[in-house]
Amino acid sequence: MSTLVARFGAIGRNPAALAVGFVFAANGCMFANWVVRIPTVKETLGLSDGMLGLAITAMAVGGIIAMPLAGALVSRLGSARMSVAAGMVFLLSFWLVGLAPGALTLAAALFLAGAGNGAMDVSMNAQANAVEGATGQRIMSFAHAMFSLGLFAGTVPAGIFSASDTPVAIHLALVGAVLAAGLFLVRGSLAADAALEDPDQPSFAWPRGPLLLFGLICLCGAIVEGAMNDWIAVFVEDALHLGTVAAATAYGFFAGAMFVSRLFGDVLSERVGPAAVVRYGLILAAAGLIVSLSGPSWSIYLGFAAVGLGIAGVFPAVFRAAGRIPGRAPGPSMASAVTLGYAGFLFGPAAIGFLADAFSLPIALAMLIPLALIGALLASALKLAD
């Protein structure tokens, strides 16, 4: 306990760590406000599960296109500047998402939001890596814990706005504006990168060798995590018929469990290693999915919490491992590994939607169980970065 207190005390005295923590939290909070309103958007626009999946896929496409570019720009402009610029795009674009009158315009708005999210994802993780390099202190899992805290906290205004039937455009515009103002205020506390442009480094590192293995692990984790983000609320409302409040609560259990897991993730990773954290975490996530999909209605909260606890360690482990490959620039390497993983956000939502149309949403979500177990089998590759 004294070790944890000392660690969090050191983080509390580090302005750069707190600033990057806010960036992660803002990203998660905005995302939570969007996912809780997905059922409302689906109903308002009259979308089937398949059409909704395709629209959500546009967000992932935008992210995949933006990630390699963001990796190159981080090497040239710095992760601090890129985190703020990409964050503004992500946070403010959801106003357009709320205004979309149909499936095509929704997809276009989500494409823009996804591009901002993908660029922000690479940039803020590179910034966390820069803080670690400057201080010698592990904060990657802490930073991702702040993302999860943002997810959890974001369910509160999302539930309030949803329950009061506030128009989606007004809801998302207000939340985005507040978070963008906060991002502007903390920009001066972000850390400078150890090194920027290196003429001997490529602007994009193709995923091969360790990067390919890291990317495959991230792919499995991203499909599961992305499906939870996009489909928990729809599953609880449409498949279980438990209502909007129950949907927000179930998602809150998932996001809250991720926060708790990531808050202690750096300490756990130091003690047992990132490979063990990811391996046993993905096994726990598979077990949580089984509970959520096959147990009584009250068990969804326990099951989704288990998924959150288990899946939480994947992204911090992959980002840290990719950023520490000898002789490679962190930004392009992170973009390479996570772009491959981000393909999970591209194919996952559409696949879930198509399977749900063909069979049922619970059957579609059950397909995530073997993916989690495959990721657990690949987790040993993370020892390459120890």
Short mmCIF file of C-alpha atoms in Angstrom, two decimals:
data_model
loop_
_atom_site.label_atom_id
_atom_site.label_comp_id
_atom_site.label_asym_id
_atom_site.label_seq_id
_atom_site.Cartn_x
_atom_site.Cartn_y
_atom_site.Cartn_z
CA MET A 1 0.00 0.00 0.00
CA SER A 2 2.83 2.40 0.83
CA THR A 3 4.29 1.73 -2.61
CA LEU A 4 1.01 2.68 -4.26
CA VAL A 5 0.66 5.83 -2.16
CA ALA A 6 4.21 6.87 -3.03
CA ARG A 7 3.61 6.20 -6.73
CA PHE A 8 0.39 8.18 -6.90
CA GLY A 9 1.99 10.93 -4.84
CA ALA A 10 4.79 11.20 -7.38
CA ILE A 11 2.28 11.37 -10.19
CA GLY A 12 0.38 14.08 -8.34
CA ARG A 13 3.55 16.18 -8.18
CA ASN A 14 4.21 15.76 -11.91
CA PRO A 15 2.33 18.40 -13.96
CA ALA A 16 3.08 16.61 -17.23
CA ALA A 17 1.64 13.33 -15.93
CA LEU A 18 -1.51 15.09 -14.71
CA ALA A 19 -1.86 16.95 -18.00
CA VAL A 20 -1.58 13.84 -20.14
CA GLY A 21 -3.97 12.14 -17.73
CA PHE A 22 -6.53 14.84 -18.49
CA VAL A 23 -6.05 14.33 -22.23
CA PHE A 24 -6.80 10.62 -21.85
CA ALA A 25 -9.78 11.36 -19.56
CA ALA A 26 -11.24 13.86 -22.03
CA ASN A 27 -11.00 11.30 -24.81
CA GLY A 28 -12.79 8.68 -22.73
CA CYS A 29 -15.47 11.05 -21.44
CA MET A 30 -16.39 12.20 -24.94
CA PHE A 31 -16.51 8.63 -26.19
CA ALA A 32 -18.80 7.53 -23.33
CA ASN A 33 -21.23 10.35 -24.04
CA TRP A 34 -21.41 9.16 -27.65
CA VAL A 35 -21.83 5.43 -27.01
CA VAL A 36 -24.62 5.91 -24.47
CA ARG A 37 -26.59 7.87 -27.09
CA ILE A 38 -26.07 5.27 -29.84
CA PRO A 39 -29.47 3.63 -29.16
CA THR A 40 -31.17 7.04 -29.46
CA VAL A 41 -29.44 7.74 -32.77
CA LYS A 42 -30.33 4.25 -33.98
CA GLU A 43 -34.02 4.74 -33.14
CA THR A 44 -34.22 8.31 -34.42
CA LEU A 45 -32.72 7.44 -37.80
CA GLY A 46 -34.50 4.08 -38.05
CA LEU A 47 -31.29 2.08 -38.52
CA SER A 48 -31.04 -1.70 -38.45
CA ASP A 49 -28.20 -3.35 -36.52
CA GLY A 50 -26.37 -3.87 -39.81
CA MET A 51 -26.73 -0.25 -40.93
CA LEU A 52 -25.65 0.98 -37.52
CA GLY A 53 -22.61 -1.28 -37.69
CA LEU A 54 -21.64 0.16 -41.07
CA ALA A 55 -22.04 3.73 -39.81
CA ILE A 56 -19.89 3.00 -36.77
CA THR A 57 -17.33 1.38 -39.08
CA ALA A 58 -16.81 4.77 -40.72
CA MET A 59 -15.42 6.01 -37.43
CA ALA A 60 -12.86 3.21 -37.40
CA VAL A 61 -11.95 3.87 -41.05
CA GLY A 62 -11.22 7.50 -40.20
CA GLY A 63 -9.02 6.37 -37.31
CA ILE A 64 -7.06 3.87 -39.40
CA ILE A 65 -6.37 6.46 -42.09
CA ALA A 66 -5.32 9.10 -39.54
CA MET A 67 -3.08 6.93 -37.35
CA PRO A 68 -0.07 6.53 -39.70
CA LEU A 69 -0.20 10.24 -40.55
CA ALA A 70 -0.37 11.09 -36.86
CA GLY A 71 2.66 8.89 -36.14
CA ALA A 72 4.68 10.79 -38.74
CA LEU A 73 3.50 14.18 -37.48
CA VAL A 74 4.35 13.28 -33.88
CA SER A 75 7.94 12.68 -34.99
CA ARG A 76 8.05 16.12 -36.60
CA LEU A 77 5.77 18.38 -34.54
CA GLY A 78 5.89 16.66 -31.15
CA SER A 79 3.31 14.64 -29.28
CA ALA A 80 2.13 17.57 -27.12
CA ARG A 81 1.15 19.76 -30.04
CA MET A 82 -0.45 16.85 -31.89
CA SER A 83 -2.40 15.72 -28.83
CA VAL A 84 -4.06 19.13 -28.54
CA ALA A 85 -4.76 19.55 -32.27
CA ALA A 86 -6.17 16.05 -32.73
CA GLY A 87 -8.11 16.33 -29.49
CA MET A 88 -9.88 19.48 -30.65
CA VAL A 89 -10.99 17.73 -33.85
CA PHE A 90 -12.27 14.71 -31.93
CA LEU A 91 -14.07 16.59 -29.18
CA LEU A 92 -15.80 19.16 -31.38
CA SER A 93 -16.79 16.90 -34.29
CA PHE A 94 -19.53 15.08 -32.35
CA TRP A 95 -21.78 18.10 -32.74
CA LEU A 96 -21.98 17.11 -36.41
CA VAL A 97 -22.68 13.50 -35.43
CA GLY A 98 -25.71 14.63 -33.46
CA LEU A 99 -26.99 16.69 -36.38
CA ALA A 100 -26.81 13.84 -38.93
CA PRO A 101 -30.23 13.33 -40.60
CA GLY A 102 -29.50 9.92 -42.11
CA ALA A 103 -27.15 6.94 -42.29
CA LEU A 104 -24.79 8.45 -44.88
CA THR A 105 -24.36 11.77 -43.10
CA LEU A 106 -23.94 9.91 -39.80
CA ALA A 107 -21.16 7.84 -41.38
CA ALA A 108 -19.48 10.99 -42.73
CA ALA A 109 -19.59 12.73 -39.34
CA LEU A 110 -18.30 9.60 -37.60
CA PHE A 111 -15.47 9.38 -40.13
CA LEU A 112 -14.31 12.85 -39.08
CA ALA A 113 -14.65 11.99 -35.39
CA GLY A 114 -12.75 8.76 -35.99
CA ALA A 115 -9.92 10.57 -37.74
CA GLY A 116 -9.60 12.89 -34.76
CA ASN A 117 -9.75 9.96 -32.37
CA GLY A 118 -7.13 7.94 -34.24
CA ALA A 119 -4.71 10.87 -34.37
CA MET A 120 -5.39 11.70 -30.73
CA ASP A 121 -4.87 8.06 -29.73
CA VAL A 122 -1.38 7.88 -31.22
CA SER A 123 -0.42 11.38 -30.06
CA MET A 124 -1.50 11.07 -26.43
CA ASN A 125 0.14 7.66 -26.06
CA ALA A 126 3.34 9.06 -27.52
CA GLN A 127 3.01 11.89 -25.00
CA ALA A 128 2.65 9.36 -22.15
CA ASN A 129 5.77 7.64 -23.49
CA ALA A 130 7.57 11.01 -23.49
CA VAL A 131 6.62 11.58 -19.84
CA GLU A 132 7.89 8.12 -18.94
CA GLY A 133 11.17 8.83 -20.71
CA ALA A 134 11.58 12.19 -19.01
CA THR A 135 10.78 11.01 -15.47
CA GLY A 136 11.78 7.34 -15.52
CA GLN A 137 8.38 6.56 -13.98
CA ARG A 138 5.80 4.20 -15.48
CA ILE A 139 2.58 6.12 -16.14
CA MET A 140 1.23 4.39 -19.26
CA SER A 141 -1.34 2.31 -17.40
CA PHE A 142 -2.18 5.34 -15.21
CA ALA A 143 -2.83 7.36 -18.36
CA HIS A 144 -5.12 4.63 -19.69
CA ALA A 145 -6.79 4.52 -16.27
CA MET A 146 -7.64 8.18 -16.79
CA PHE A 147 -9.21 7.24 -20.11
CA SER A 148 -11.31 4.66 -18.29
CA LEU A 149 -12.15 7.20 -15.58
CA GLY A 150 -13.32 9.49 -18.35
CA LEU A 151 -15.47 6.68 -19.75
CA PHE A 152 -16.97 6.04 -16.33
CA ALA A 153 -17.51 9.72 -15.52
CA GLY A 154 -18.96 10.33 -18.96
CA THR A 155 -21.84 7.94 -18.29
CA VAL A 156 -23.19 10.39 -15.68
CA PRO A 157 -23.96 13.36 -17.96
CA ALA A 158 -24.81 10.90 -20.73
CA GLY A 159 -27.43 9.23 -18.53
CA ILE A 160 -28.84 12.59 -17.43
CA PHE A 161 -29.07 14.01 -20.95
CA SER A 162 -30.49 10.73 -22.25
CA ALA A 163 -33.12 10.43 -19.51
CA SER A 164 -34.22 14.04 -20.10
CA ASP A 165 -34.49 13.43 -23.87
CA THR A 166 -32.04 16.23 -24.63
CA PRO A 167 -31.33 16.34 -28.38
CA VAL A 168 -28.16 14.42 -29.17
CA ALA A 169 -26.58 17.37 -31.02
CA ILE A 170 -27.01 19.72 -28.04
CA HIS A 171 -25.80 17.10 -25.57
CA LEU A 172 -22.63 16.22 -27.50
CA ALA A 173 -21.86 19.85 -28.40
CA LEU A 174 -22.00 20.96 -24.76
CA VAL A 175 -19.83 18.12 -23.48
CA GLY A 176 -17.34 18.54 -26.33
CA ALA A 177 -17.01 22.28 -25.75
CA VAL A 178 -16.32 21.87 -22.01
CA LEU A 179 -13.69 19.18 -22.61
CA ALA A 180 -12.05 21.18 -25.41
CA ALA A 181 -11.73 24.17 -23.07
CA GLY A 182 -10.01 21.95 -20.50
CA LEU A 183 -7.65 20.56 -23.11
CA PHE A 184 -6.68 24.10 -24.11
CA LEU A 185 -5.95 24.98 -20.47
CA VAL A 186 -3.58 22.04 -19.81
CA ARG A 187 -1.65 22.29 -23.08
CA GLY A 188 1.26 24.18 -21.50
CA SER A 189 1.95 21.41 -18.97
CA LEU A 190 2.45 18.65 -21.53
CA ALA A 191 5.99 17.27 -21.86
CA ALA A 192 8.44 17.92 -24.67
CA ASP A 193 9.52 14.82 -26.58
CA ALA A 194 13.06 13.58 -26.09
CA ALA A 195 13.71 13.75 -29.82
CA LEU A 196 11.66 14.84 -32.77
CA GLU A 197 12.38 14.25 -36.43
CA ASP A 198 15.09 11.72 -37.22
CA PRO A 199 15.98 11.64 -40.93
CA ASP A 200 17.11 8.02 -40.59
CA GLN A 201 13.71 6.86 -39.32
CA PRO A 202 10.77 6.07 -41.62
CA SER A 203 7.57 8.02 -41.03
CA PHE A 204 5.66 4.74 -40.84
CA ALA A 205 6.98 1.40 -39.57
CA TRP A 206 5.39 -1.56 -41.31
CA PRO A 207 4.09 -4.15 -38.81
CA ARG A 208 6.53 -7.04 -38.99
CA GLY A 209 8.55 -8.97 -36.46
CA PRO A 210 7.67 -7.88 -32.91
CA LEU A 211 5.40 -5.11 -34.22
CA LEU A 212 3.29 -7.66 -36.09
CA LEU A 213 2.85 -9.79 -32.97
CA PHE A 214 2.04 -6.73 -30.85
CA GLY A 215 -0.47 -5.66 -33.48
CA LEU A 216 -2.20 -9.05 -33.52
CA ILE A 217 -2.58 -8.95 -29.73
CA CYS A 218 -3.97 -5.44 -30.05
CA LEU A 219 -6.30 -6.63 -32.82
CA CYS A 220 -7.91 -9.24 -30.58
CA GLY A 221 -8.20 -6.83 -27.66
CA ALA A 222 -9.52 -4.00 -29.83
CA ILE A 223 -12.31 -6.11 -31.30
CA VAL A 224 -13.50 -7.08 -27.82
CA GLU A 225 -13.12 -3.61 -26.31
CA GLY A 226 -14.63 -1.90 -29.33
CA ALA A 227 -17.60 -4.24 -29.35
CA MET A 228 -18.21 -3.53 -25.67
CA ASN A 229 -18.07 0.21 -26.31
CA ASP A 230 -20.42 0.11 -29.28
CA TRP A 231 -22.86 -2.65 -28.38
CA ILE A 232 -23.31 -2.89 -24.59
CA ALA A 233 -26.01 -0.22 -24.56
CA VAL A 234 -27.77 -1.72 -27.59
CA PHE A 235 -27.57 -5.23 -26.11
CA VAL A 236 -29.05 -4.16 -22.77
CA GLU A 237 -31.82 -2.03 -24.31
CA ASP A 238 -32.78 -4.05 -27.40
CA ALA A 239 -31.89 -7.66 -26.56
CA LEU A 240 -32.63 -7.64 -22.82
CA HIS A 241 -35.26 -4.83 -22.86
CA LEU A 242 -33.95 -3.38 -19.59
CA GLY A 243 -34.15 0.31 -20.52
CA THR A 244 -31.88 3.32 -20.90
CA VAL A 245 -30.81 3.59 -17.27
CA ALA A 246 -29.81 -0.07 -17.14
CA ALA A 247 -27.85 0.36 -20.37
CA ALA A 248 -25.92 3.32 -18.97
CA THR A 249 -25.35 1.42 -15.70
CA ALA A 250 -24.04 -1.68 -17.48
CA TYR A 251 -21.65 0.41 -19.52
CA GLY A 252 -20.62 2.23 -16.34
CA PHE A 253 -19.71 -1.09 -14.69
CA PHE A 254 -17.56 -1.98 -17.70
CA ALA A 255 -15.83 1.41 -17.83
CA GLY A 256 -15.43 1.62 -14.04
CA ALA A 257 -13.81 -1.81 -13.89
CA MET A 258 -11.38 -0.79 -16.64
CA PHE A 259 -10.47 2.27 -14.59
CA VAL A 260 -9.74 0.26 -11.44
CA SER A 261 -7.71 -2.30 -13.37
CA ARG A 262 -5.62 0.33 -15.14
CA LEU A 263 -5.11 2.38 -12.00
CA PHE A 264 -3.07 -0.48 -10.55
CA GLY A 265 -1.82 -1.75 -13.89
CA ASP A 266 1.67 -0.21 -13.75
CA VAL A 267 2.41 -1.81 -10.38
CA LEU A 268 1.01 -5.16 -11.50
CA SER A 269 2.99 -5.05 -14.74
CA GLU A 270 6.22 -4.42 -12.84
CA ARG A 271 5.56 -7.40 -10.56
CA VAL A 272 4.33 -10.09 -12.95
CA GLY A 273 5.21 -8.67 -16.38
CA PRO A 274 2.97 -7.31 -19.15
CA ALA A 275 2.64 -10.71 -20.84
CA ALA A 276 0.99 -12.23 -17.75
CA VAL A 277 -1.25 -9.19 -17.29
CA VAL A 278 -2.54 -9.47 -20.86
CA ARG A 279 -2.78 -13.28 -20.88
CA TYR A 280 -4.83 -13.70 -17.72
CA GLY A 281 -6.74 -10.52 -18.36
CA LEU A 282 -8.05 -11.78 -21.69
CA ILE A 283 -9.02 -15.09 -20.11
CA LEU A 284 -10.99 -13.13 -17.49
CA ALA A 285 -12.62 -11.09 -20.27
CA ALA A 286 -13.74 -14.29 -22.01
CA ALA A 287 -15.24 -15.54 -18.75
CA GLY A 288 -17.03 -12.21 -18.25
CA LEU A 289 -18.57 -12.44 -21.71
CA ILE A 290 -19.90 -15.92 -20.93
CA VAL A 291 -21.53 -14.62 -17.72
CA SER A 292 -23.04 -11.56 -19.43
CA LEU A 293 -24.49 -13.49 -22.35
CA SER A 294 -25.76 -16.63 -20.62
CA GLY A 295 -26.60 -15.64 -17.03
CA PRO A 296 -29.70 -13.96 -15.56
CA SER A 297 -30.29 -10.28 -16.28
CA TRP A 298 -28.69 -9.09 -13.03
CA SER A 299 -25.43 -10.88 -13.96
CA ILE A 300 -24.73 -8.51 -16.85
CA TYR A 301 -23.22 -6.00 -14.43
CA LEU A 302 -20.85 -8.58 -12.94
CA GLY A 303 -20.02 -9.99 -16.36
CA PHE A 304 -19.30 -6.67 -18.06
CA ALA A 305 -17.23 -5.59 -15.05
CA ALA A 306 -15.12 -8.75 -15.51
CA VAL A 307 -14.66 -7.91 -19.19
CA GLY A 308 -13.51 -4.42 -18.23
CA LEU A 309 -11.07 -5.71 -15.62
CA GLY A 310 -9.59 -8.19 -18.07
CA ILE A 311 -9.38 -6.14 -21.25
CA ALA A 312 -7.89 -3.09 -19.53
CA GLY A 313 -4.25 -4.17 -19.74
CA VAL A 314 -4.06 -4.83 -23.48
CA PHE A 315 -3.65 -1.34 -24.91
CA PRO A 316 -1.19 -0.01 -22.28
CA ALA A 317 0.99 -3.11 -22.71
CA VAL A 318 1.02 -2.90 -26.51
CA PHE A 319 1.65 0.86 -26.61
CA ARG A 320 4.53 0.57 -24.12
CA ALA A 321 6.07 -2.40 -25.92
CA ALA A 322 5.83 -0.74 -29.35
CA GLY A 323 7.35 2.47 -28.02
CA ARG A 324 10.40 0.66 -26.67
CA ILE A 325 11.67 -1.28 -29.66
CA PRO A 326 15.40 -0.46 -29.90
CA GLY A 327 16.37 1.69 -32.87
CA ARG A 328 12.81 2.70 -33.77
CA ALA A 329 11.08 6.04 -33.26
CA PRO A 330 8.21 5.64 -30.76
CA GLY A 331 5.54 7.53 -32.74
CA PRO A 332 5.68 5.54 -35.99
CA SER A 333 6.15 2.24 -34.11
CA MET A 334 3.12 2.88 -31.91
CA ALA A 335 1.07 3.92 -34.93
CA SER A 336 2.10 0.74 -36.76
CA ALA A 337 1.20 -1.71 -33.99
CA VAL A 338 -2.00 0.02 -33.00
CA THR A 339 -3.16 0.68 -36.58
CA LEU A 340 -3.22 -3.07 -37.06
CA GLY A 341 -5.08 -3.40 -33.79
CA TYR A 342 -7.43 -0.62 -34.80
CA ALA A 343 -8.57 -2.82 -37.66
CA GLY A 344 -10.55 -4.51 -34.92
CA PHE A 345 -12.60 -1.34 -34.63
CA LEU A 346 -13.05 -1.42 -38.42
CA PHE A 347 -14.28 -5.00 -38.83
CA GLY A 348 -15.68 -5.59 -35.34
CA PRO A 349 -18.76 -3.30 -35.34
CA ALA A 350 -19.79 -4.26 -38.87
CA ALA A 351 -19.30 -7.97 -38.20
CA ILE A 352 -21.32 -7.76 -34.98
CA GLY A 353 -24.09 -5.94 -36.82
CA PHE A 354 -24.21 -8.41 -39.71
CA LEU A 355 -24.17 -11.42 -37.38
CA ALA A 356 -26.88 -9.81 -35.25
CA ASP A 357 -29.07 -9.35 -38.34
CA ALA A 358 -28.45 -12.94 -39.45
CA PHE A 359 -28.77 -14.61 -36.05
CA SER A 360 -29.09 -12.45 -32.91
CA LEU A 361 -27.03 -9.90 -31.04
CA PRO A 362 -26.15 -12.31 -28.18
CA ILE A 363 -24.83 -14.87 -30.70
CA ALA A 364 -22.82 -12.16 -32.43
CA LEU A 365 -21.27 -11.02 -29.14
CA ALA A 366 -20.45 -14.65 -28.27
CA MET A 367 -18.00 -14.64 -31.19
CA LEU A 368 -15.79 -12.36 -29.08
CA ILE A 369 -15.00 -15.18 -26.64
CA PRO A 370 -12.62 -17.14 -28.93
CA LEU A 371 -10.97 -13.89 -30.03
CA ALA A 372 -10.13 -13.06 -26.42
CA LEU A 373 -8.61 -16.50 -25.97
CA ILE A 374 -6.52 -16.17 -29.14
CA GLY A 375 -5.12 -12.89 -27.79
CA ALA A 376 -4.29 -14.67 -24.53
CA LEU A 377 -2.29 -17.29 -26.46
CA LEU A 378 -0.30 -14.56 -28.25
CA ALA A 379 0.46 -12.57 -25.10
CA SER A 380 3.87 -14.17 -24.56
CA ALA A 381 5.20 -12.03 -27.43
CA LEU A 382 5.14 -9.01 -25.10
CA LYS A 383 8.15 -10.47 -23.30
CA LEU A 384 10.17 -9.28 -26.31
CA ALA A 385 9.87 -5.72 -24.98
CA ASP A 386 10.64 -6.48 -21.29
#
